């Protein structure tokens, strides 16, 4: 859909903006907003409960994604800013993250990090217009370009206040905000549909893998009780065996990071940490160790093909598995499983571990030192279904086709989401910079 433009324009005086509607006026934020008006008093009771929002809990796409309840006495020292309804949070640290979000109907005890500038509109500025103007890409780039520092870029709130907006009158601001509320809601609904489709595809992918590696491909084959809760019934001719009878299981360690004799450039031996299991295949390393580290730290040399399993951490990495396709060693946060290829195909093992993911995580929630960790002993004792070698190959081939089809559909949805997000961003930019005239596209009572 194409939108009308304003009848007359004038130069904005800003290179990136070009022309703006003739009747709009340029005003620095410091003249139309206040910034960081309210902070929690140091005298506040330590037992006062707050809902805390930090930089990591805010995104440009989703706004304030979560808050954390805590007592003031336990809160970090940066938990001090008080935002109100209609304010906008603008991250002033790590500005490349674009952590900008409107504050909408907040709880009375909401507290924001001092890493935010809390921007509050004054009487001539409609909160709805401010919300979109500060999410507009060119404003964000102004924040980023004025930031200083390389690894931790930051901007002072006083410098944010110097950034200018071009403004129409209050009634026109309201019309623009109303138009964008309506249009972005439609786009957001379409994005939510695609996100839900991706979730359903992921669920289907997991279900197909689980069924194939626990039930096989022949629905008419006689079944038997496996004796393993997560497996249920399996084909009668399959074996159920612990992994340690089919493979070698072990893990590695992390050489002393302060010892330069243990670490090498790209000519060293590849060393892997747990983040590598977030991919299907592990084909390269970004850290390398010396032969001295291999010897002193008793690091295992793992020949491919093998499977790596994340065994620590509270995120989704714990229990995830990936195929290792080059010679490497690993940290203590990874277990490696080197199968006896006469009994167990590495790709079938990988699929079986995918099917057992939730069970592995559940079994790892133990007590004491093992809480939130999978041990090599647990992996070795895990009983898995073992079809014959030819049937393993058939199951893997079937799953490769199914997963490829699933991934293609997922890629289509991800592309649709990116295009919708680009459309949303472009529409906001066009409306709040006056490149389109939306006054005739909202109720007259609003646009007047």
mmCIF file of N, CA, C and O in Angstrom, residues 341-388:
data_model
loop_
_atom_site.group_PDB
_atom_site.id
_atom_site.type_symbol
_atom_site.label_atom_id
_atom_site.label_comp_id
_atom_site.label_asym_id
_atom_site.label_seq_id
_atom_site.Cartn_x
_atom_site.Cartn_y
_atom_site.Cartn_z
ATOM 1 N N UNK A 341 32.122 -47.954 15.594
ATOM 2 C CA UNK A 341 31.345 -47.823 14.361
ATOM 3 C C UNK A 341 30.817 -49.154 13.852
ATOM 4 O O UNK A 341 29.901 -49.171 13.012
ATOM 5 N N UNK A 342 31.342 -50.268 14.337
ATOM 6 C CA UNK A 342 30.785 -51.571 13.952
ATOM 7 C C UNK A 342 29.437 -51.813 14.609
ATOM 8 O O UNK A 342 28.639 -52.632 14.141
ATOM 9 N N UNK A 343 29.193 -51.103 15.722
ATOM 10 C CA UNK A 343 27.926 -51.295 16.438
ATOM 11 C C UNK A 343 26.994 -50.087 16.346
ATOM 12 O O UNK A 343 25.769 -50.243 16.377
ATOM 13 N N UNK A 344 27.576 -48.894 16.243
ATOM 14 C CA UNK A 344 26.774 -47.680 16.376
ATOM 15 C C UNK A 344 27.247 -46.609 15.396
ATOM 16 O O UNK A 344 28.385 -46.134 15.484
ATOM 17 N N UNK A 345 26.373 -46.231 14.466
ATOM 18 C CA UNK A 345 26.681 -45.151 13.531
ATOM 19 C C UNK A 345 26.642 -43.820 14.266
ATOM 20 O O UNK A 345 25.740 -43.571 15.076
ATOM 21 N N UNK A 346 27.610 -42.947 13.985
ATOM 22 C CA UNK A 346 27.699 -41.693 14.707
ATOM 23 C C UNK A 346 26.452 -40.832 14.480
ATOM 24 O O UNK A 346 25.973 -40.157 15.399
ATOM 25 N N UNK A 347 25.893 -40.869 13.268
ATOM 26 C CA UNK A 347 24.704 -40.057 12.994
ATOM 27 C C UNK A 347 23.475 -40.601 13.714
ATOM 28 O O UNK A 347 22.607 -39.830 14.124
ATOM 29 N N UNK A 348 23.389 -41.920 13.877
ATOM 30 C CA UNK A 348 22.275 -42.478 14.649
ATOM 31 C C UNK A 348 22.417 -42.102 16.119
ATOM 32 O O UNK A 348 21.438 -41.765 16.782
ATOM 33 N N UNK A 349 23.645 -42.155 16.628
ATOM 34 C CA UNK A 349 23.895 -41.729 18.013
ATOM 35 C C UNK A 349 23.469 -40.281 18.210
ATOM 36 O O UNK A 349 22.826 -39.948 19.220
ATOM 37 N N UNK A 350 23.815 -39.425 17.257
ATOM 38 C CA UNK A 350 23.450 -38.010 17.355
ATOM 39 C C UNK A 350 21.936 -37.844 17.410
ATOM 40 O O UNK A 350 21.410 -37.071 18.214
ATOM 41 N N UNK A 351 21.213 -38.590 16.571
ATOM 42 C CA UNK A 351 19.743 -38.515 16.578
ATOM 43 C C UNK A 351 19.174 -39.034 17.896
ATOM 44 O O UNK A 351 18.223 -38.458 18.442
ATOM 45 N N UNK A 352 19.752 -40.126 18.407
ATOM 46 C CA UNK A 352 19.260 -40.686 19.665
ATOM 47 C C UNK A 352 19.465 -39.716 20.819
ATOM 48 O O UNK A 352 18.594 -39.573 21.689
ATOM 49 N N UNK A 353 20.599 -39.025 20.830
ATOM 50 C CA UNK A 353 20.841 -38.031 21.880
ATOM 51 C C UNK A 353 19.878 -36.852 21.740
ATOM 52 O O UNK A 353 19.459 -36.266 22.735
ATOM 53 N N UNK A 354 19.533 -36.501 20.490
ATOM 54 C CA UNK A 354 18.523 -35.463 20.287
ATOM 55 C C UNK A 354 17.182 -35.874 20.866
ATOM 56 O O UNK A 354 16.485 -35.064 21.491
ATOM 57 N N UNK A 355 16.812 -37.138 20.677
ATOM 58 C CA UNK A 355 15.551 -37.635 21.230
ATOM 59 C C UNK A 355 15.580 -37.679 22.753
ATOM 60 O O UNK A 355 14.556 -37.518 23.418
ATOM 61 N N UNK A 356 16.775 -37.875 23.317
ATOM 62 C CA UNK A 356 16.920 -38.006 24.776
ATOM 63 C C UNK A 356 17.218 -36.681 25.461
ATOM 64 O O UNK A 356 17.451 -36.651 26.671
ATOM 65 N N UNK A 357 17.171 -35.567 24.706
ATOM 66 C CA UNK A 357 17.597 -34.262 25.240
ATOM 67 C C UNK A 357 16.894 -33.903 26.555
ATOM 68 O O UNK A 357 17.535 -33.592 27.558
ATOM 69 N N UNK A 358 15.557 -33.937 26.544
ATOM 70 C CA UNK A 358 14.824 -33.539 27.751
ATOM 71 C C UNK A 358 15.108 -34.498 28.904
ATOM 72 O O UNK A 358 15.204 -34.067 30.063
ATOM 73 N N UNK A 359 15.245 -35.786 28.617
ATOM 74 C CA UNK A 359 15.542 -36.751 29.679
ATOM 75 C C UNK A 359 16.915 -36.501 30.274
ATOM 76 O O UNK A 359 17.095 -36.547 31.495
ATOM 77 N N UNK A 360 17.889 -36.192 29.420
ATOM 78 C CA UNK A 360 19.229 -35.888 29.921
ATOM 79 C C UNK A 360 19.213 -34.684 30.848
ATOM 80 O O UNK A 360 19.847 -34.684 31.908
ATOM 81 N N UNK A 361 18.483 -33.658 30.455
ATOM 82 C CA UNK A 361 18.425 -32.454 31.286
ATOM 83 C C UNK A 361 17.724 -32.745 32.610
ATOM 84 O O UNK A 361 18.149 -32.270 33.666
ATOM 85 N N UNK A 362 16.646 -33.514 32.561
ATOM 86 C CA UNK A 362 15.916 -33.839 33.778
ATOM 87 C C UNK A 362 16.782 -34.650 34.731
ATOM 88 O O UNK A 362 16.836 -34.389 35.934
ATOM 89 N N UNK A 363 17.491 -35.630 34.194
ATOM 90 C CA UNK A 363 18.333 -36.479 35.039
ATOM 91 C C UNK A 363 19.519 -35.716 35.617
ATOM 92 O O UNK A 363 20.094 -36.129 36.621
ATOM 93 N N UNK A 364 19.900 -34.611 34.972
ATOM 94 C CA UNK A 364 21.049 -33.847 35.453
ATOM 95 C C UNK A 364 20.698 -32.883 36.573
ATOM 96 O O UNK A 364 21.582 -32.284 37.177
ATOM 97 N N UNK A 365 19.400 -32.708 36.848
ATOM 98 C CA UNK A 365 19.005 -31.794 37.920
ATOM 99 C C UNK A 365 19.097 -32.512 39.250
ATOM 100 O O UNK A 365 18.107 -32.768 39.934
ATOM 101 N N UNK A 366 20.312 -32.869 39.625
ATOM 102 C CA UNK A 366 20.534 -33.595 40.865
ATOM 103 C C UNK A 366 20.721 -32.654 42.029
ATOM 104 O O UNK A 366 20.183 -31.559 42.070
ATOM 105 N N UNK A 367 21.502 -33.041 42.973
ATOM 106 C CA UNK A 367 21.766 -32.219 44.152
ATOM 107 C C UNK A 367 23.272 -32.102 44.348
ATOM 108 O O UNK A 367 24.058 -32.826 43.746
ATOM 109 N N UNK A 368 23.637 -31.183 45.206
ATOM 110 C CA UNK A 368 25.048 -30.995 45.528
ATOM 111 C C UNK A 368 25.836 -30.511 44.334
ATOM 112 O O UNK A 368 25.396 -29.700 43.539
ATOM 113 N N UNK A 369 27.037 -31.079 44.156
ATOM 114 C CA UNK A 369 27.954 -30.584 43.132
ATOM 115 C C UNK A 369 27.499 -30.918 41.724
ATOM 116 O O UNK A 369 27.995 -30.365 40.756
ATOM 117 N N UNK A 370 26.562 -31.875 41.569
ATOM 118 C CA UNK A 370 26.139 -32.272 40.227
ATOM 119 C C UNK A 370 24.923 -31.503 39.742
ATOM 120 O O UNK A 370 24.437 -31.752 38.655
ATOM 121 N N UNK A 371 24.416 -30.573 40.537
ATOM 122 C CA UNK A 371 23.212 -29.856 40.128
ATOM 123 C C UNK A 371 23.481 -29.061 38.849
ATOM 124 O O UNK A 371 24.445 -28.323 38.745
ATOM 125 N N UNK A 372 22.605 -29.232 37.889
ATOM 126 C CA UNK A 372 22.750 -28.518 36.641
ATOM 127 C C UNK A 372 23.891 -29.028 35.792
ATOM 128 O O UNK A 372 24.420 -28.300 34.972
ATOM 129 N N UNK A 373 24.278 -30.302 35.962
ATOM 130 C CA UNK A 373 25.371 -30.859 35.163
ATOM 131 C C UNK A 373 25.071 -32.314 34.833
ATOM 132 O O UNK A 373 24.436 -33.038 35.591
ATOM 133 N N UNK A 374 25.529 -32.719 33.652
ATOM 134 C CA UNK A 374 25.464 -34.115 33.229
ATOM 135 C C UNK A 374 26.865 -34.685 33.403
ATOM 136 O O UNK A 374 27.845 -34.075 32.964
ATOM 137 N N UNK A 375 26.986 -35.827 34.025
ATOM 138 C CA UNK A 375 28.304 -36.429 34.206
ATOM 139 C C UNK A 375 28.583 -37.429 33.087
ATOM 140 O O UNK A 375 27.672 -37.957 32.450
ATOM 141 N N UNK A 376 29.863 -37.681 32.869
ATOM 142 C CA UNK A 376 30.235 -38.698 31.887
ATOM 143 C C UNK A 376 29.700 -40.064 32.299
ATOM 144 O O UNK A 376 29.333 -40.884 31.441
ATOM 145 N N UNK A 377 29.648 -40.303 33.601
ATOM 146 C CA UNK A 377 29.099 -41.575 34.083
ATOM 147 C C UNK A 377 27.626 -41.705 33.691
ATOM 148 O O UNK A 377 27.185 -42.772 33.241
ATOM 149 N N UNK A 378 26.854 -40.609 33.858
ATOM 150 C CA UNK A 378 25.449 -40.649 33.464
ATOM 151 C C UNK A 378 25.298 -40.933 31.972
ATOM 152 O O UNK A 378 24.438 -41.714 31.566
ATOM 153 N N UNK A 379 26.126 -40.270 31.164
ATOM 154 C CA UNK A 379 26.060 -40.514 29.725
ATOM 155 C C UNK A 379 26.397 -41.961 29.401
ATOM 156 O O UNK A 379 25.732 -42.603 28.580
ATOM 157 N N UNK A 380 27.428 -42.487 30.040
ATOM 158 C CA UNK A 380 27.824 -43.858 29.764
ATOM 159 C C UNK A 380 26.771 -44.871 30.151
ATOM 160 O O UNK A 380 26.608 -45.904 29.489
ATOM 161 N N UNK A 381 26.036 -44.586 31.221
ATOM 162 C CA UNK A 381 25.015 -45.520 31.704
ATOM 163 C C UNK A 381 23.678 -45.359 30.980
ATOM 164 O O UNK A 381 22.796 -46.211 31.128
ATOM 165 N N UNK A 382 23.508 -44.267 30.224
ATOM 166 C CA UNK A 382 22.240 -44.049 29.542
ATOM 167 C C UNK A 382 21.977 -45.166 28.544
ATOM 168 O O UNK A 382 22.794 -45.449 27.668
ATOM 169 N N UNK A 383 20.831 -45.806 28.681
ATOM 170 C CA UNK A 383 20.474 -46.917 27.803
ATOM 171 C C UNK A 383 19.763 -46.375 26.574
ATOM 172 O O UNK A 383 18.866 -45.539 26.687
ATOM 173 N N UNK A 384 20.170 -46.856 25.418
ATOM 174 C CA UNK A 384 19.621 -46.355 24.164
ATOM 175 C C UNK A 384 19.229 -47.512 23.257
ATOM 176 O O UNK A 384 19.751 -48.621 23.380
ATOM 177 N N UNK A 385 18.310 -47.253 22.335
ATOM 178 C CA UNK A 385 17.909 -48.299 21.402
ATOM 179 C C UNK A 385 18.999 -48.514 20.353
ATOM 180 O O UNK A 385 19.624 -47.560 19.890
ATOM 181 N N UNK A 386 19.208 -49.791 19.964
ATOM 182 C CA UNK A 386 20.247 -50.098 18.979
ATOM 183 C C UNK A 386 19.669 -51.025 17.906
ATOM 184 O O UNK A 386 19.624 -52.254 18.087
ATOM 185 N N UNK A 387 19.211 -50.472 16.787
ATOM 186 C CA UNK A 387 18.843 -51.304 15.642
ATOM 187 C C UNK A 387 20.109 -51.886 15.004
ATOM 188 O O UNK A 387 21.234 -51.521 15.367
ATOM 189 N N UNK A 388 19.923 -52.746 14.030
ATOM 190 C CA UNK A 388 21.065 -53.244 13.276
ATOM 191 C C UNK A 388 21.698 -52.151 12.448
ATOM 192 O O UNK A 388 21.072 -51.109 12.187
#
